[in-house]
mmCIF file of C-alpha atoms in Angstrom:
data_model
loop_
_atom_site.group_PDB
_atom_site.id
_atom_site.type_symbol
_atom_site.label_atom_id
_atom_site.label_comp_id
_atom_site.label_asym_id
_atom_site.label_seq_id
_atom_site.Cartn_x
_atom_site.Cartn_y
_atom_site.Cartn_z
ATOM 1 C CA UNK A 183 185.863 90.278 164.032
ATOM 2 C CA UNK A 184 182.574 88.605 164.964
ATOM 3 C CA UNK A 185 182.036 87.295 161.433
ATOM 4 C CA UNK A 186 185.604 86.084 161.231
ATOM 5 C CA UNK A 187 185.285 84.212 164.509
ATOM 6 C CA UNK A 188 182.025 82.637 163.374
ATOM 7 C CA UNK A 189 183.416 81.478 160.028
ATOM 8 C CA UNK A 190 186.933 80.552 161.151
ATOM 9 C CA UNK A 191 186.310 76.789 161.518
ATOM 10 C CA UNK A 192 185.067 76.564 157.921
ATOM 11 C CA UNK A 193 187.736 78.953 156.634
ATOM 12 C CA UNK A 194 190.432 76.694 158.071
ATOM 13 C CA UNK A 195 189.254 73.685 156.086
ATOM 14 C CA UNK A 196 187.288 75.061 153.119
ATOM 15 C CA UNK A 197 188.535 78.598 152.408
ATOM 16 C CA UNK A 198 188.011 77.943 148.697
ATOM 17 C CA UNK A 199 184.232 77.992 149.236
ATOM 18 C CA UNK A 200 184.330 81.738 149.931
ATOM 19 C CA UNK A 201 184.512 84.571 147.448
ATOM 20 C CA UNK A 202 188.114 85.842 147.718
ATOM 21 C CA UNK A 203 187.083 89.341 148.834
ATOM 22 C CA UNK A 204 184.718 87.956 151.494
ATOM 23 C CA UNK A 205 187.325 85.464 152.646
ATOM 24 C CA UNK A 206 189.940 88.204 152.999
ATOM 25 C CA UNK A 207 187.617 90.410 155.057
ATOM 26 C CA UNK A 208 186.681 87.542 157.361
ATOM 27 C CA UNK A 209 190.307 86.550 157.855
ATOM 28 C CA UNK A 210 191.285 90.160 158.556
ATOM 29 C CA UNK A 211 188.608 90.264 161.255
ATOM 30 C CA UNK A 212 190.120 87.265 163.021
ATOM 31 C CA UNK A 213 193.382 89.171 163.449
ATOM 32 C CA UNK A 214 191.958 92.162 165.308
ATOM 33 C CA UNK A 215 193.156 92.518 168.897
ATOM 34 C CA UNK A 216 190.491 92.296 171.604
ATOM 35 C CA UNK A 217 191.107 95.944 172.550
ATOM 36 C CA UNK A 218 190.200 97.066 169.020
ATOM 37 C CA UNK A 219 187.047 94.935 169.028
ATOM 38 C CA UNK A 220 186.058 96.303 172.451
ATOM 39 C CA UNK A 221 186.534 99.894 171.250
ATOM 40 C CA UNK A 222 184.496 99.198 168.091
ATOM 41 C CA UNK A 223 181.657 97.832 170.220
ATOM 42 C CA UNK A 224 181.661 101.018 172.321
ATOM 43 C CA UNK A 225 181.577 103.140 169.156
ATOM 44 C CA UNK A 226 178.714 100.994 167.840
ATOM 45 C CA UNK A 227 176.661 101.557 171.005
ATOM 46 C CA UNK A 228 177.255 105.328 170.896
ATOM 47 C CA UNK A 229 176.336 105.529 167.203
ATOM 48 C CA UNK A 230 173.229 103.380 167.789
ATOM 49 C CA UNK A 231 172.080 105.791 170.497
ATOM 50 C CA UNK A 232 172.493 108.752 168.133
ATOM 51 C CA UNK A 233 170.604 107.024 165.327
ATOM 52 C CA UNK A 234 167.846 105.847 167.672
ATOM 53 C CA UNK A 235 167.302 109.443 168.796
ATOM 54 C CA UNK A 236 166.167 110.264 165.239
ATOM 55 C CA UNK A 237 163.162 107.993 165.783
ATOM 56 C CA UNK A 238 161.882 110.258 168.560
ATOM 57 C CA UNK A 239 160.878 112.593 165.738
ATOM 58 C CA UNK A 240 160.314 110.211 162.798
ATOM 59 C CA UNK A 241 158.527 106.847 162.509
ATOM 60 C CA UNK A 242 160.678 105.615 159.604
ATOM 61 C CA UNK A 243 163.517 106.857 157.457
ATOM 62 C CA UNK A 244 163.663 106.644 153.665
ATOM 63 C CA UNK A 245 167.176 106.825 152.226
ATOM 64 C CA UNK A 246 169.084 105.774 149.131
ATOM 65 C CA UNK A 247 170.257 102.165 149.318
ATOM 66 C CA UNK A 248 173.415 102.798 147.293
ATOM 67 C CA UNK A 249 175.364 105.910 146.281
ATOM 68 C CA UNK A 250 174.826 105.217 142.548
ATOM 69 C CA UNK A 251 172.742 103.011 140.270
ATOM 70 C CA UNK A 252 173.910 99.420 140.019
ATOM 71 C CA UNK A 253 176.868 99.085 137.686
ATOM 72 C CA UNK A 254 176.587 96.749 134.706
ATOM 73 C CA UNK A 255 177.421 93.125 135.548
ATOM 74 C CA UNK A 256 181.161 92.631 135.451
ATOM 75 C CA UNK A 257 182.087 96.261 136.121
ATOM 76 C CA UNK A 258 184.484 96.370 139.054
ATOM 77 C CA UNK A 259 184.427 100.144 139.478
ATOM 78 C CA UNK A 260 181.926 102.971 139.876
ATOM 79 C CA UNK A 261 182.285 106.746 139.716
ATOM 80 C CA UNK A 262 181.682 108.592 143.004
ATOM 81 C CA UNK A 263 182.091 112.366 143.058
ATOM 82 C CA UNK A 264 184.023 112.165 139.807
ATOM 83 C CA UNK A 265 186.473 109.566 141.131
ATOM 84 C CA UNK A 266 186.700 105.960 139.925
ATOM 85 C CA UNK A 267 186.502 103.636 142.953
ATOM 86 C CA UNK A 268 185.936 99.948 143.681
ATOM 87 C CA UNK A 269 182.284 98.973 143.273
ATOM 88 C CA UNK A 270 182.574 96.205 145.870
ATOM 89 C CA UNK A 271 184.038 98.515 148.495
ATOM 90 C CA UNK A 272 181.664 101.425 147.894
ATOM 91 C CA UNK A 273 178.196 100.218 146.877
ATOM 92 C CA UNK A 274 177.351 99.484 150.516
ATOM 93 C CA UNK A 275 178.304 102.920 151.850
ATOM 94 C CA UNK A 276 174.698 103.827 152.682
ATOM 95 C CA UNK A 277 173.605 100.423 153.969
ATOM 96 C CA UNK A 278 176.608 99.552 156.140
ATOM 97 C CA UNK A 279 175.998 102.148 158.882
ATOM 98 C CA UNK A 280 172.474 100.809 159.348
ATOM 99 C CA UNK A 281 173.698 97.222 159.498
ATOM 100 C CA UNK A 282 176.425 98.328 161.926
ATOM 101 C CA UNK A 283 173.823 99.388 164.504
ATOM 102 C CA UNK A 284 171.415 96.527 163.786
ATOM 103 C CA UNK A 285 168.315 98.490 162.830
ATOM 104 C CA UNK A 286 165.535 96.830 160.839
ATOM 105 C CA UNK A 287 165.804 97.795 157.170
ATOM 106 C CA UNK A 288 164.227 96.800 153.858
ATOM 107 C CA UNK A 289 165.684 97.742 150.488
ATOM 108 C CA UNK A 290 163.311 98.196 147.567
ATOM 109 C CA UNK A 291 163.968 98.799 143.870
ATOM 110 C CA UNK A 292 162.888 102.059 142.285
ATOM 111 C CA UNK A 293 161.447 101.465 138.808
ATOM 112 C CA UNK A 294 162.197 103.527 135.762
ATOM 113 C CA UNK A 295 165.968 103.767 135.843
ATOM 114 C CA UNK A 296 168.037 102.177 133.071
ATOM 115 C CA UNK A 297 170.009 100.256 135.707
ATOM 116 C CA UNK A 298 168.670 99.182 139.104
ATOM 117 C CA UNK A 299 168.418 101.848 141.762
ATOM 118 C CA UNK A 300 167.063 101.300 145.245
ATOM 119 C CA UNK A 301 165.909 102.925 148.430
ATOM 120 C CA UNK A 302 166.021 101.633 151.961
ATOM 121 C CA UNK A 303 163.330 101.990 154.578
ATOM 122 C CA UNK A 304 164.792 102.083 158.084
ATOM 123 C CA UNK A 305 162.822 101.518 161.290
ATOM 124 C CA UNK A 306 163.585 101.841 164.980
ATOM 125 C CA UNK A 307 164.353 98.683 166.947
ATOM 126 C CA UNK A 308 161.443 96.219 167.215
ATOM 127 C CA UNK A 309 159.312 98.060 164.625
ATOM 128 C CA UNK A 310 159.436 95.389 161.941
ATOM 129 C CA UNK A 311 155.633 95.300 161.520
ATOM 130 C CA UNK A 312 155.595 99.036 160.770
ATOM 131 C CA UNK A 313 158.524 98.560 158.393
ATOM 132 C CA UNK A 314 156.845 95.726 156.465
ATOM 133 C CA UNK A 315 153.595 97.700 156.151
ATOM 134 C CA UNK A 316 155.440 100.756 154.841
ATOM 135 C CA UNK A 317 157.439 98.633 152.398
ATOM 136 C CA UNK A 318 154.220 97.151 151.049
ATOM 137 C CA UNK A 319 152.748 100.656 150.568
ATOM 138 C CA UNK A 320 155.937 101.761 148.816
ATOM 139 C CA UNK A 321 155.836 98.717 146.558
ATOM 140 C CA UNK A 322 152.230 99.492 145.588
ATOM 141 C CA UNK A 323 153.097 103.130 144.888
ATOM 142 C CA UNK A 324 155.906 102.051 142.557
ATOM 143 C CA UNK A 325 153.680 99.666 140.555
#
């Protein structure tokens, strides 16, 4: 809803500038009732509190960035748990919850795989310096 509201002036006059899937998601967001948006914001705050509690025990989190290796260019589907699904709709499954709560995160490639694979380092709010330092150490370890 927030993204749709932000982009609506441009969408009204230059919708063709957007990737069709992105355009459709933004337009769908503009049609959400205020009550749905308000409820989503409450859910976001509750989820953020739960995730932030993890950082009472850990300085950073290391997690997969995507559920599978990157598909070859042009492939529209991936296999998850033996089921063929949309790549566009599912590659962000592990990154979207972190973006949803607004935590600092850096994704880094993991070398050695035939197709790109990545991890994400996740930090608590306002710990970007710690995140950047850890990402640099991870990058050196992978070299």
